[in-house]
Amino acid sequence: MTFVLFFREIGLGDRLSVGGKGANLGELTRAGIAPPPGFVVATSAFERFMAATGAGEDVRRALAKLQPDDLVAIDAASRAIRERIEAARFPEDVESAVAAAHAALCAGDPSLPLAVRSSATSEDGEDASFAGLQDTYLWLRGPDSVLAHVRRCWASLYSVESLNYRLRLKLSEDGLAMGVVVQAMVDSRCSGVMFTRSPTTGDRSVIVIEGAYGLGSAIVGGEVTPDKYIVNKVTGEIAGRAVADKAVQHLPDFAAGGVVVAAVPDAERLQPCLADEEITALAEIGRRVERHYGKPQDIEWAVARGPKAEIFLLQSRPETVWSRRDAQPVIAPKARAVDHVFAAFAGKR
């Protein structure tokens, strides 16, 4: 059984094997829009772990009793399940496969900093993104740390937010599984998100880029207001910009691992985090990604520190909010065709 797949071996059709995030990273790699290199701990490893440790049966029993409006019971079940998974030992074959992939990715440098990111089979789809419901860990070093955080990502499939979300939407737990992305870190000078249609108006003629200094976790966590740039998708003109006061940034902790919060120097707080040529380059990448997928995208990006200022894509997922509105009929269907005529005479739709 295959427990690990590298990005170059994965495409969108592998969602059930590697989860939504892993499938998209593999698809970007195949399209030549390379994200930082990495591999995915496949859903088969999650299923092997849950079966070998008995955790799967415990989870099924705990979830069978939950009701969507009983937040106390959901919280208790979540804590018990997460502790159960995080305390269990890896099956030997899964541990060996992840350790071997880690050695291959690090290519002789076992201290290479890595990100460990959840990739559930239910996330980053066209109908719902499930963004932020499961865990991500940044700037980890060494195989033992990676293995421990793979287990934490698996456990986060049963976070309070995830359980509550699935219960409210009446989503089945059958077949639900978690892949885990293990990916080289980028020491970001700045990072952010990019939407290939306006997230506020749905306008498909523009690309909206939001960015701030350091790692993107400061934006995701709401700790900094990002700069905002609007680019005309047809002409490439930078049609608008709003530079924010960026007081803090997230930076890697090179000594202890993980991420620290640091103040942005006063002279840089009100400066744009992106140069015009970087905004233009990002917008061109956004156009390429949208063309590849054939639909608007929600993209995470980073500009590496250093003289080359290399741009990396960290994730791309379908835009869901305005796409769902587009799919709604302009006029709600009525029981009889003649009712549409009466409604028109009455000045209604």
Coordinates of C-alpha atoms in Angstrom, one line a residue:
M1 CA 0.0 0.0 0.0
T2 CA 1.3 3.5 -0.8
F3 CA 1.3 5.8 2.2
V4 CA 3.2 8.8 0.7
L5 CA 3.0 10.6 -2.7
F6 CA 5.2 13.4 -3.9
F7 CA 3.6 16.4 -5.6
R8 CA 4.9 15.4 -9.0
E9 CA 2.9 12.1 -8.7
I10 CA -0.5 13.8 -7.9
G11 CA -3.2 15.5 -9.9
L12 CA -6.8 16.8 -9.3
G13 CA -8.1 13.3 -9.8
D14 CA -6.3 12.1 -6.7
R15 CA -8.4 14.1 -4.2
L16 CA -9.7 11.0 -2.4
S17 CA -6.1 9.8 -2.0
V18 CA -4.4 13.0 -0.8
G19 CA -7.2 15.5 0.1
G20 CA -8.1 18.7 -1.5
K21 CA -5.0 20.8 -0.7
G22 CA -2.6 18.0 -1.7
A23 CA -4.4 17.4 -5.0
N24 CA -4.3 21.1 -5.9
L25 CA -0.5 21.4 -5.1
G26 CA 0.1 18.4 -7.3
E27 CA -1.9 19.9 -10.1
L28 CA 0.0 23.2 -9.8
T29 CA 3.3 21.2 -10.0
R30 CA 2.2 19.4 -13.1
A31 CA 1.1 22.7 -14.7
G32 CA 4.5 24.1 -14.3
I33 CA 3.4 26.7 -11.6
A34 CA 5.5 25.1 -9.0
P35 CA 4.8 25.5 -5.3
P36 CA 7.6 24.8 -2.8
P37 CA 8.5 21.1 -3.1
G38 CA 6.8 18.5 -0.9
F39 CA 4.9 15.3 -0.5
V40 CA 1.5 14.2 0.9
V41 CA 0.9 11.6 3.6
A42 CA -2.0 9.9 1.9
T43 CA -5.4 9.2 3.3
S44 CA -4.4 5.5 3.2
A45 CA -2.0 6.2 6.0
F46 CA -4.7 7.9 8.0
E47 CA -7.0 5.0 7.5
R48 CA -4.3 2.5 8.4
F49 CA -3.5 4.5 11.6
M50 CA -7.1 4.7 12.6
A51 CA -7.7 1.0 12.1
A52 CA -4.4 -0.2 13.6
T53 CA -4.8 1.9 16.8
G54 CA -8.5 1.3 17.2
A55 CA -9.1 5.0 17.1
G56 CA -11.5 4.7 14.2
E57 CA -14.0 2.7 16.2
D58 CA -13.8 5.0 19.2
V59 CA -14.5 8.0 16.9
R60 CA -17.5 6.4 15.3
R61 CA -19.0 5.6 18.7
A62 CA -18.4 9.2 20.0
L63 CA -19.8 10.9 16.9
A64 CA -22.9 8.7 16.7
K65 CA -24.3 10.5 19.9
L66 CA -23.7 14.1 18.8
Q67 CA -26.4 16.6 18.0
P68 CA -25.7 19.9 16.1
D69 CA -27.1 22.1 18.9
D70 CA -25.3 20.4 21.8
L71 CA -22.1 22.4 21.9
V72 CA -21.0 21.1 25.3
A73 CA -21.1 17.5 24.0
I74 CA -19.3 18.4 20.8
D75 CA -16.6 20.2 22.8
A76 CA -16.1 17.1 25.1
A77 CA -16.1 14.7 22.2
S78 CA -13.6 16.8 20.3
R79 CA -11.2 16.9 23.2
A80 CA -11.4 13.2 23.8
I81 CA -10.9 12.2 20.2
R82 CA -8.0 14.6 19.7
E83 CA -6.2 13.3 22.8
R84 CA -6.8 9.7 21.7
I85 CA -5.3 10.3 18.2
E86 CA -2.4 12.4 19.4
A87 CA -1.4 9.8 22.0
A88 CA -1.5 6.8 19.7
R89 CA 1.7 5.2 18.2
F90 CA 2.2 5.1 14.4
P91 CA 2.0 1.7 12.7
E92 CA 5.6 0.8 11.8
D93 CA 5.0 0.8 8.1
V94 CA 3.4 4.3 8.1
E95 CA 6.2 5.7 10.2
S96 CA 8.9 4.2 7.9
A97 CA 7.2 5.6 4.8
V98 CA 6.9 9.2 6.2
A99 CA 10.5 9.1 7.5
A100 CA 11.8 7.9 4.1
A101 CA 9.9 10.7 2.3
H102 CA 11.2 13.3 4.8
A103 CA 14.8 12.2 4.1
A104 CA 14.2 12.4 0.3
L105 CA 12.6 15.9 0.5
C106 CA 15.4 17.2 2.8
A107 CA 18.1 15.7 0.6
G108 CA 20.8 15.5 3.2
D109 CA 19.7 18.4 5.3
P110 CA 17.4 16.9 8.0
S111 CA 17.1 20.4 9.6
L112 CA 15.4 21.8 6.5
P113 CA 12.3 23.8 7.8
L114 CA 9.0 22.4 6.7
A115 CA 5.3 23.1 6.9
V116 CA 2.8 20.4 7.9
R117 CA -0.7 21.2 6.5
S118 CA -4.0 19.5 6.8
S119 CA -5.5 18.2 3.5
A120 CA -9.0 16.7 4.2
T121 CA -10.9 15.0 1.4
S122 CA -13.7 17.5 2.1
E123 CA -11.8 20.7 1.7
D124 CA -10.9 23.1 -1.1
G125 CA -13.8 21.8 -3.3
E126 CA -16.0 23.8 -5.7
D127 CA -19.0 23.8 -3.4
A128 CA -17.1 24.6 -0.1
S129 CA -13.5 25.4 0.8
F130 CA -13.6 24.4 4.5
A131 CA -10.6 26.8 4.8
G132 CA -9.2 27.2 8.3
L133 CA -11.1 24.4 9.9
Q134 CA -8.2 22.1 10.3
D135 CA -4.6 22.7 11.5
T136 CA -1.4 23.9 9.8
Y137 CA 2.0 24.0 11.5
L138 CA 4.9 26.1 10.2
W139 CA 8.7 26.0 10.4
L140 CA 9.2 22.5 11.8
R141 CA 12.5 20.7 11.7
G142 CA 13.4 17.0 11.8
P143 CA 11.5 13.8 11.2
D144 CA 10.2 13.4 14.8
S145 CA 8.6 16.8 14.8
V146 CA 7.0 16.2 11.3
L147 CA 5.6 12.8 12.5
A148 CA 4.1 14.4 15.7
H149 CA 2.5 17.2 13.7
V150 CA 1.1 14.8 11.1
R151 CA -0.8 13.1 14.0
R152 CA -2.0 16.6 15.2
C153 CA -3.3 17.4 11.7
W154 CA -5.2 14.1 11.7
A155 CA -6.6 14.9 15.1
S156 CA -7.7 18.3 13.9
L157 CA -10.2 16.6 11.5
Y158 CA -12.3 16.4 14.8
S159 CA -11.8 19.9 16.0
V160 CA -14.9 21.6 17.5
E161 CA -15.2 23.8 14.4
S162 CA -14.9 20.9 12.0
L163 CA -17.4 18.7 13.9
N164 CA -19.9 21.6 14.3
Y165 CA -19.6 22.5 10.6
R166 CA -20.2 18.9 9.4
L167 CA -23.1 18.4 11.9
R168 CA -24.8 21.7 10.8
L169 CA -24.5 20.8 7.1
K170 CA -25.5 17.2 7.8
L171 CA -22.4 16.0 6.1
S172 CA -21.7 12.2 6.4
E173 CA -18.6 11.0 8.3
D174 CA -18.5 8.0 6.0
G175 CA -15.4 8.1 3.8
L176 CA -14.1 11.2 5.5
A177 CA -10.3 11.1 5.7
M178 CA -7.3 13.4 6.0
G179 CA -4.2 13.7 3.9
V180 CA -1.3 15.8 5.3
V181 CA 0.9 18.0 3.2
V182 CA 4.6 18.2 4.1
Q183 CA 6.2 21.0 2.2
A184 CA 9.4 23.1 2.3
M185 CA 9.0 26.5 4.0
V186 CA 9.6 29.8 2.3
D187 CA 11.3 32.5 4.3
S188 CA 8.8 35.1 3.2
R189 CA 9.6 38.8 2.9
C190 CA 5.9 39.3 2.3
S191 CA 3.0 37.0 1.6
G192 CA -0.8 37.1 1.2
V193 CA -3.8 36.0 -0.8
M194 CA -4.9 36.7 -4.4
F195 CA -8.4 36.5 -5.8
T196 CA -8.9 36.2 -9.6
R197 CA -12.3 37.9 -9.2
S198 CA -13.3 40.6 -6.7
P199 CA -14.2 39.0 -3.3
T200 CA -16.5 42.0 -2.5
T201 CA -18.3 42.6 -5.8
G202 CA -17.7 39.4 -7.8
D203 CA -16.2 41.4 -10.7
R204 CA -14.3 39.0 -12.9
S205 CA -12.5 41.7 -14.8
V206 CA -10.1 42.4 -11.9
I207 CA -7.6 40.6 -9.7
V208 CA -7.4 41.5 -6.1
I209 CA -4.1 41.0 -4.2
E210 CA -3.8 41.4 -0.4
G211 CA -0.4 41.2 1.2
A212 CA 1.6 42.0 4.4
Y213 CA 5.2 41.5 5.7
G214 CA 6.4 38.1 6.8
L215 CA 4.5 34.9 6.8
G216 CA 0.8 34.7 5.7
S217 CA -0.3 33.4 9.1
A218 CA -0.5 37.0 10.4
I219 CA -3.2 37.7 7.7
V220 CA -5.0 34.4 8.3
G221 CA -5.1 35.1 12.0
G222 CA -6.5 38.6 11.6
E223 CA -3.4 40.1 13.3
V224 CA -2.6 42.6 10.6
T225 CA -4.6 44.6 8.0
P226 CA -3.0 43.8 4.7
D227 CA -2.2 46.1 1.8
K228 CA -4.8 45.8 -1.1
Y229 CA -4.0 46.1 -4.8
I230 CA -6.5 45.9 -7.6
V231 CA -5.2 44.9 -11.1
N232 CA -7.2 45.1 -14.3
K233 CA -7.2 41.5 -15.6
V234 CA -7.4 42.6 -19.3
T235 CA -4.8 45.5 -19.4
G236 CA -2.6 44.6 -16.5
E237 CA -3.0 48.1 -15.1
I238 CA -2.8 48.5 -11.3
A239 CA -6.1 50.2 -11.0
G240 CA -6.2 50.7 -7.2
R241 CA -4.1 50.4 -4.1
A242 CA -4.7 50.9 -0.4
V243 CA -1.6 50.7 1.8
A244 CA -2.3 49.8 5.4
D245 CA -0.5 50.4 8.6
K246 CA 1.1 47.0 9.1
A247 CA 2.2 47.0 12.8
V248 CA 3.2 43.4 13.2
Q249 CA 4.5 40.5 11.2
H250 CA 5.0 36.7 11.7
L251 CA 8.6 35.5 11.3
P252 CA 10.2 32.1 11.7
D253 CA 11.8 31.3 15.0
F254 CA 15.1 29.9 13.7
A255 CA 16.3 28.8 17.1
A256 CA 13.3 27.1 18.6
G257 CA 11.2 26.4 15.5
G258 CA 7.7 27.6 14.9
V259 CA 6.6 31.2 14.4
V260 CA 7.0 34.4 16.4
V261 CA 5.2 37.8 16.3
A262 CA 7.5 40.7 15.7
A263 CA 7.0 44.5 15.3
V264 CA 7.4 45.9 11.8
P265 CA 10.1 48.7 11.8
D266 CA 8.5 52.1 12.0
A267 CA 10.0 53.2 8.6
E268 CA 8.3 50.2 6.9
R269 CA 4.8 50.1 8.5
L270 CA 3.2 52.5 6.0
Q271 CA 5.3 51.4 2.9
P272 CA 3.8 49.1 0.3
C273 CA 4.9 45.5 0.9
L274 CA 5.0 44.8 -2.9
A275 CA 6.8 46.7 -5.6
D276 CA 4.8 47.4 -8.8
E277 CA 6.7 44.8 -10.8
E278 CA 5.9 42.2 -8.1
I279 CA 2.2 43.1 -8.3
T280 CA 2.3 42.7 -12.0
A281 CA 4.1 39.3 -11.8
L282 CA 1.6 38.0 -9.2
A283 CA -1.3 39.1 -11.4
E284 CA 0.1 37.3 -14.4
I285 CA 0.5 34.1 -12.3
G286 CA -3.1 34.5 -11.2
R287 CA -4.2 34.7 -14.8
R288 CA -2.3 31.6 -15.7
V289 CA -3.7 29.6 -12.7
E290 CA -7.3 30.7 -13.6
R291 CA -6.8 29.7 -17.2
H292 CA -5.4 26.3 -16.1
Y293 CA -8.4 25.6 -13.9
G294 CA -11.0 27.3 -16.1
K295 CA -12.6 29.2 -13.2
P296 CA -11.8 31.9 -10.6
Q297 CA -9.3 31.0 -7.9
D298 CA -8.4 31.9 -4.4
I299 CA -4.6 31.7 -4.2
E300 CA -2.1 31.9 -1.3
W301 CA 1.4 33.3 -2.3
A302 CA 4.7 34.3 -0.9
V303 CA 7.7 36.4 -2.0
A304 CA 10.9 34.9 -0.7
R305 CA 13.4 37.1 1.1
G306 CA 16.6 37.8 -0.8
P307 CA 17.8 39.5 -4.0
K308 CA 15.9 37.3 -6.4
A309 CA 12.5 37.9 -4.6
E310 CA 11.2 34.7 -6.0
I311 CA 7.4 34.2 -6.0
F312 CA 5.9 31.0 -4.8
L313 CA 2.3 29.8 -4.8
L314 CA 1.4 28.0 -1.6
Q315 CA -2.1 27.0 -2.5
S316 CA -4.9 27.5 -5.0
R317 CA -8.5 26.6 -4.5
P318 CA -11.7 27.4 -6.4
E319 CA -13.5 30.6 -5.4
T320 CA -16.8 29.5 -3.9
V321 CA -18.8 32.5 -2.7
W322 CA -19.6 34.2 -6.0
S323 CA -19.5 31.0 -7.9
R324 CA -22.3 29.7 -5.8
R325 CA -24.3 32.9 -6.5
D326 CA -23.7 32.5 -10.2
A327 CA -25.2 29.1 -10.1
Q328 CA -28.5 30.3 -8.7
P329 CA -31.3 30.9 -11.3
V330 CA -31.9 34.6 -12.1
I331 CA -35.7 34.0 -11.7
A332 CA -37.0 31.4 -9.2
P333 CA -39.0 28.7 -11.0
K334 CA -42.8 28.9 -10.5
A335 CA -45.3 26.0 -10.4
R336 CA -47.0 27.0 -13.7
A337 CA -45.6 28.7 -16.8
V338 CA -48.5 31.2 -16.7
D339 CA -47.5 32.3 -13.2
H340 CA -44.4 33.9 -14.8
V341 CA -46.6 35.9 -17.1
F342 CA -48.8 37.1 -14.2
A343 CA -45.7 38.0 -12.3
A344 CA -44.4 40.0 -15.2
F345 CA -47.6 42.0 -15.5
A346 CA -47.4 42.7 -11.7
G347 CA -43.9 44.1 -12.1
K348 CA -42.3 41.1 -10.3
R349 CA -39.9 38.4 -11.3

